[in-house]
Tab-separated table of C-alpha atoms in Angstrom:
chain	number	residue	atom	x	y	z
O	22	UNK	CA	-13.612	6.430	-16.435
O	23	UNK	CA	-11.592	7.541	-19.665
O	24	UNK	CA	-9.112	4.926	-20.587
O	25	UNK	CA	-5.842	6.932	-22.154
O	26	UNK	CA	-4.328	4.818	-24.670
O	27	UNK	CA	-0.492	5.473	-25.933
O	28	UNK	CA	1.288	4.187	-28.905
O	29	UNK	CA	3.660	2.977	-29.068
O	30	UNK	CA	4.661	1.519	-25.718
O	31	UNK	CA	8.521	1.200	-26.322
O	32	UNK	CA	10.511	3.586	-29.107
O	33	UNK	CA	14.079	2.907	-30.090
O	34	UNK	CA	15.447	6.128	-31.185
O	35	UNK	CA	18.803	7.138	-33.123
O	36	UNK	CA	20.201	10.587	-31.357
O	37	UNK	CA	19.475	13.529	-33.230
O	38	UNK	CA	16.206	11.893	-34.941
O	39	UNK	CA	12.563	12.760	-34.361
O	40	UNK	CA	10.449	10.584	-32.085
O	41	UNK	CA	6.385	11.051	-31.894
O	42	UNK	CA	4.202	9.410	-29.376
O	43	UNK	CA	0.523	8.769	-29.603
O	44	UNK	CA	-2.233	9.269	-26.910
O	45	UNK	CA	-5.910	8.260	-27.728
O	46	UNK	CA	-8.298	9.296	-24.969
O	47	UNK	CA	-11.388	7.027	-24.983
O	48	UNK	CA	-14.097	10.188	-25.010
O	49	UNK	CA	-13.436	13.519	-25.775
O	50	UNK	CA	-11.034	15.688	-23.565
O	51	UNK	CA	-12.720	19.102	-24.359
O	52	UNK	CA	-14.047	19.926	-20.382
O	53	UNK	CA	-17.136	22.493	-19.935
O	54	UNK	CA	-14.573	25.539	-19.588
O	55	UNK	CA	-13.683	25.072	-23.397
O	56	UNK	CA	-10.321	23.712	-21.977
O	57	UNK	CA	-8.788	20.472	-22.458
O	58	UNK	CA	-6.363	19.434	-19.750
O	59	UNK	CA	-4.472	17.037	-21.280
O	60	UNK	CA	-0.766	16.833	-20.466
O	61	UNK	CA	2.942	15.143	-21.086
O	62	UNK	CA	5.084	13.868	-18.509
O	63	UNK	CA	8.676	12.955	-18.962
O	64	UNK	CA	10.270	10.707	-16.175
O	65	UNK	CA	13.543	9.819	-16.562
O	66	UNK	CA	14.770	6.710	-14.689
O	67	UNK	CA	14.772	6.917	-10.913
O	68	UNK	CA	12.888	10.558	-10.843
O	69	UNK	CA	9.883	12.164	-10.695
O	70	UNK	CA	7.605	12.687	-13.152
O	71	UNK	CA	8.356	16.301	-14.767
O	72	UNK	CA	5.228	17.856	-16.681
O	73	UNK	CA	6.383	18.959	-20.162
O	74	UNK	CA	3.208	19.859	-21.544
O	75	UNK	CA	-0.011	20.937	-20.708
O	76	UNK	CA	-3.264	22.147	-22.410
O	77	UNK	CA	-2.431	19.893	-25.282
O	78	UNK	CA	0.405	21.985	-26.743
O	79	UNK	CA	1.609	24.518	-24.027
O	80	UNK	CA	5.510	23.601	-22.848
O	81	UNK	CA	5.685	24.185	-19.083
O	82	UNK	CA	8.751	26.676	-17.833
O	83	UNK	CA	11.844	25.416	-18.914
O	84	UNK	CA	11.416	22.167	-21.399
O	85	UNK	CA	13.310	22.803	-24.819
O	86	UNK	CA	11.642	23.536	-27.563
O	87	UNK	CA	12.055	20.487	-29.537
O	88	UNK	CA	9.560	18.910	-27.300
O	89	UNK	CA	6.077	19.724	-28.966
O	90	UNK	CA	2.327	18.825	-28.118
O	91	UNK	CA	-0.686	19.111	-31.019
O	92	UNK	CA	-4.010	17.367	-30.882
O	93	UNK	CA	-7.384	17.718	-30.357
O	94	UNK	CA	-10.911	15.852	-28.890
O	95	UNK	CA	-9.619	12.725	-28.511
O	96	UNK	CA	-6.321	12.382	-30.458
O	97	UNK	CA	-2.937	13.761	-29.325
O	98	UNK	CA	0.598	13.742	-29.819
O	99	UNK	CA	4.345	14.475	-28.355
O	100	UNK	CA	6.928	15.288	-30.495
O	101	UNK	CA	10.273	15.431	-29.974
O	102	UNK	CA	11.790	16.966	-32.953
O	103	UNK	CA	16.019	16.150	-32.342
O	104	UNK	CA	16.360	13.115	-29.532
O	105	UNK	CA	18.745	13.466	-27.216
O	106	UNK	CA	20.672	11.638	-24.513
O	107	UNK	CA	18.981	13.037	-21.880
O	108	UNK	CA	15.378	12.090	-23.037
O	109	UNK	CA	15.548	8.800	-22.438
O	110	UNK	CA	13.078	7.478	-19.947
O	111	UNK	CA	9.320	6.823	-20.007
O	112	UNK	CA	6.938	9.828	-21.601
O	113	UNK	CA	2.858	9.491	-20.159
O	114	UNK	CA	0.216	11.473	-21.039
O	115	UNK	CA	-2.740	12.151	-18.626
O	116	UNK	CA	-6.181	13.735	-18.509
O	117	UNK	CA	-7.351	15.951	-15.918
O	118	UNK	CA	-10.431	16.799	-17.603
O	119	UNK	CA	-13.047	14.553	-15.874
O	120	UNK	CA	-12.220	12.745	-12.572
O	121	UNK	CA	-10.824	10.210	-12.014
O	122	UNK	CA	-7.972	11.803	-13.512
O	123	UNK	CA	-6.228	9.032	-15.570
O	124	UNK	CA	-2.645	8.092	-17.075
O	125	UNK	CA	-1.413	6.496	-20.147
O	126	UNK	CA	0.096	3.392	-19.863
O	127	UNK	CA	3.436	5.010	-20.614
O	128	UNK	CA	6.332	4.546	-23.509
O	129	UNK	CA	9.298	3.725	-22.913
O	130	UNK	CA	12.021	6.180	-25.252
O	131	UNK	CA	15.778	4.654	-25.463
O	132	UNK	CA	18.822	5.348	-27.649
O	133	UNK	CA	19.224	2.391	-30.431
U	11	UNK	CA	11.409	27.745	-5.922
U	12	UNK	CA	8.820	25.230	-5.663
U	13	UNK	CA	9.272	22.597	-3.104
U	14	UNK	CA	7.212	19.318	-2.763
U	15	UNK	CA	8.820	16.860	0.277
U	16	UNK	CA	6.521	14.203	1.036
U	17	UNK	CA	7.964	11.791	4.413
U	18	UNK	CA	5.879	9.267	6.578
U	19	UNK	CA	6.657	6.217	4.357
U	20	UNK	CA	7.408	2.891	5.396
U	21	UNK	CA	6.906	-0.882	5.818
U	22	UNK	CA	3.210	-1.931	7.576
U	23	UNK	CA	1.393	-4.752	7.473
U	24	UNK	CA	-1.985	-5.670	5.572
U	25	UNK	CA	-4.950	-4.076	7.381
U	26	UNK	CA	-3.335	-1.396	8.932
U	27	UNK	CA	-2.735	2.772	8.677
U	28	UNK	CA	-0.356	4.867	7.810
U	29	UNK	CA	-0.153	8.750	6.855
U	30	UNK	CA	1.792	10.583	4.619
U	31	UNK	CA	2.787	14.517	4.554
U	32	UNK	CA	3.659	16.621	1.758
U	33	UNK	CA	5.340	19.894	3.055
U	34	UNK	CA	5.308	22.418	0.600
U	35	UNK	CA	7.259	25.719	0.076
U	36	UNK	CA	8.077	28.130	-2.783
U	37	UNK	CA	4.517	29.050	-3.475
U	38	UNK	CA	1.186	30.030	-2.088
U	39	UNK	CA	0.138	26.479	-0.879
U	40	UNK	CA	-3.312	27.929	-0.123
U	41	UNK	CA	-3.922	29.066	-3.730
U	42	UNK	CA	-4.058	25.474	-5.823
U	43	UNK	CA	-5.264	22.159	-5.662
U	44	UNK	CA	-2.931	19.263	-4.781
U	45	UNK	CA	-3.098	15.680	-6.135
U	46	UNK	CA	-1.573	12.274	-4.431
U	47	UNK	CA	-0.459	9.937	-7.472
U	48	UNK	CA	1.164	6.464	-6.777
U	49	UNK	CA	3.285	3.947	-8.611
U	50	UNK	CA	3.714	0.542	-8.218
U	51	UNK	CA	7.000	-0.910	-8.254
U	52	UNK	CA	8.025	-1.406	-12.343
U	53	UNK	CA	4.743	0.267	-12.766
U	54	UNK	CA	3.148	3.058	-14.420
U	55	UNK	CA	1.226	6.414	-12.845
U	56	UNK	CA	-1.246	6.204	-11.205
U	57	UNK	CA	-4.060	8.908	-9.615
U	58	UNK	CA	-4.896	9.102	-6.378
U	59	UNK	CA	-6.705	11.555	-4.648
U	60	UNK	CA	-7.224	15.262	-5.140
U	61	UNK	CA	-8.429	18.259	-3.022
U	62	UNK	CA	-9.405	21.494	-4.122
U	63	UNK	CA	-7.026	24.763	-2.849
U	64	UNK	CA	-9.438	25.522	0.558
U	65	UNK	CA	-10.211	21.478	1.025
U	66	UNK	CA	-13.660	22.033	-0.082
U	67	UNK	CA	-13.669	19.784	-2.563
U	68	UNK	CA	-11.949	16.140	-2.589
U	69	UNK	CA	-11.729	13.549	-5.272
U	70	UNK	CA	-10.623	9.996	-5.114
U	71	UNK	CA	-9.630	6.995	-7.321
U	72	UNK	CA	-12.046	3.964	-7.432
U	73	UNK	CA	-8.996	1.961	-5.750
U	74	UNK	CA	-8.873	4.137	-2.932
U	75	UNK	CA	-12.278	5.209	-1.870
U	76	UNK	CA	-13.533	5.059	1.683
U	77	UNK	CA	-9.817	3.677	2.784
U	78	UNK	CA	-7.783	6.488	2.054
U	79	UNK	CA	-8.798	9.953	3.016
U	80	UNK	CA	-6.828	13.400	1.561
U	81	UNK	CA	-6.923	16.846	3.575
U	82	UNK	CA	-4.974	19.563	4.168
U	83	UNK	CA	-3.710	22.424	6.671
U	84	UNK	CA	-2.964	25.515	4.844
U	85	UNK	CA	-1.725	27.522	7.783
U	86	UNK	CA	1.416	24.586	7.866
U	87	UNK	CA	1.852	24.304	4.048
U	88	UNK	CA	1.078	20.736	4.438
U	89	UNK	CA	-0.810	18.175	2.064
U	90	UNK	CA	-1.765	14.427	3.631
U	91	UNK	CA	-2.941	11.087	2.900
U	92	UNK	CA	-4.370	9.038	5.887
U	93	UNK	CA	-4.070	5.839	4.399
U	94	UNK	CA	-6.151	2.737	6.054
U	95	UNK	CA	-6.714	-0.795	5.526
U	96	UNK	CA	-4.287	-0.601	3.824
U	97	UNK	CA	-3.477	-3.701	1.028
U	98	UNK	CA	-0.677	-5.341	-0.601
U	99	UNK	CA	-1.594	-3.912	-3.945
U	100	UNK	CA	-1.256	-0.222	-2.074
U	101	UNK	CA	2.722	-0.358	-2.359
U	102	UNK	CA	4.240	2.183	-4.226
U	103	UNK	CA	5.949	5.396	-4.299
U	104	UNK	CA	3.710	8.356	-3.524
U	105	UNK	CA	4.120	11.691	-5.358
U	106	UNK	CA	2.303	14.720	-3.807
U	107	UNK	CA	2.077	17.129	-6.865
U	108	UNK	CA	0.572	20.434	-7.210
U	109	UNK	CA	-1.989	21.517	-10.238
U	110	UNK	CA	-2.000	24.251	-12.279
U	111	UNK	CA	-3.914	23.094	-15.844
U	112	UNK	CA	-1.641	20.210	-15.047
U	113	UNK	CA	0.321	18.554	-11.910
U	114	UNK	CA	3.435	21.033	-12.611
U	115	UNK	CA	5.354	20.304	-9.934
U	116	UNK	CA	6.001	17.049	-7.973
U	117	UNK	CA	8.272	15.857	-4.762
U	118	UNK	CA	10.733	13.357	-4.718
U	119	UNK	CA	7.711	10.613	-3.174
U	120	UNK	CA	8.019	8.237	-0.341
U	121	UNK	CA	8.082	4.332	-0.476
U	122	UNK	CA	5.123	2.884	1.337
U	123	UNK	CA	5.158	-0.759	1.380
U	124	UNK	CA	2.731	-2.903	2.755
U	125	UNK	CA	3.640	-6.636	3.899
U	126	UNK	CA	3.266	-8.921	6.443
């Protein structure tokens, strides 16, 4: 199975600063269609999950555009450029390139 | 819109079944795949199951296999989880949440907890 790894797991964050986490797949996301299906959820506390991102960099209807994905392979990253209130809660990323589909352990993004 | 409401949650005991729906609306149901992901209490995400958009193809997690089984009727709009022997380590919410190059949208998920 491919283990996602995130860094790091909890990020105190000043309002209106930039916040960046890390996901490290354990072998290469890049599935036999050329695609690589690896997303960002956002769940805030007591909610859903909420996709953000998906194909590594592609914001899903409706997330602001200070929420950003890049990456490639193996390596991959969610940036939010401005933090604000409302984007506290825990941020996972997840591959749905080779079953079983698998999660990040999750980070945890609060106000300092 | 896109509606996900899964129902059929509940308290059981160790070794026994329970199933769980996921009505659908908004969107042809019959068109995409649909996953089942759980989490534990204070936990993380976690995969489930998956099944292609005509049930042709299923996919499960290690955890799960050969106890919990996923289909689906398209002509009801309905996703489900027949969950069996079932374990204490099996609590959690469950999301139902449809794919699209992602799980892009996902229901509100029902408590399933599993004690004596």
């Amino acid at each position: 199975d491919i283990v996602m790894t995130q860094t790091p797991l909890s990020s105190p964050v000043t309002l209106g600063q930039p916040a960046s986490i890390s996901c490290r797949s354990s072998q290469s996301l890049v599935h036999s269609d050329g695609n690589t299906y690896l997303s960002w959820l956002q769940q805030r506390p007591g909610q859903p999950p909420r996709l953000l991102i998906y194909k590594i960099s592609n914001r899903f209807s409706g997330v602001p555009d200070r929420f950003s994905g890049s990456g490639a392979g193996t390596d991959f990253t969610l940036k939010i450029s401005r933090v604000e209130a409302e984007d506290v809660g825990v941020y996972y990323c997840m591959q749905g390139t080779q079953l079983p589909h698998t999660f990040g352990q999750g980070t945890k993004v609060e106000i300092k | 819109q896109v509606q996900l409401v899964e129902s059929g949650g509940g308290v059981v005991q160790p070794g026994r079944s329970l199933r769980l729906s996921c009505a659908a609306s908004g969107f042809t149901f019959s068109n995409y795949g649909m996953h089942w992901v759980r989490q534990a209490p204070g936990k993380g995400l976690e995969w489930v199951a998956f099944m292609s958009y005509d049930g042709s193809h299923k996919y499960y997690a290690h955890s799960v296999k050969g106890r919990f089984t996923i289909s689906r009727d398209n002509s009801k709009n309905t996703l489900y989880l027949q969950m069996n022997s079932l374990r204490a380590e099996d609590t959690a919410v469950y999301y139902c949440a449809k794919e699209q190059d992602g799980p892009d949208y996902w229901g509100q998920g029902t408590l399933v907890t599993v004690s004596s």
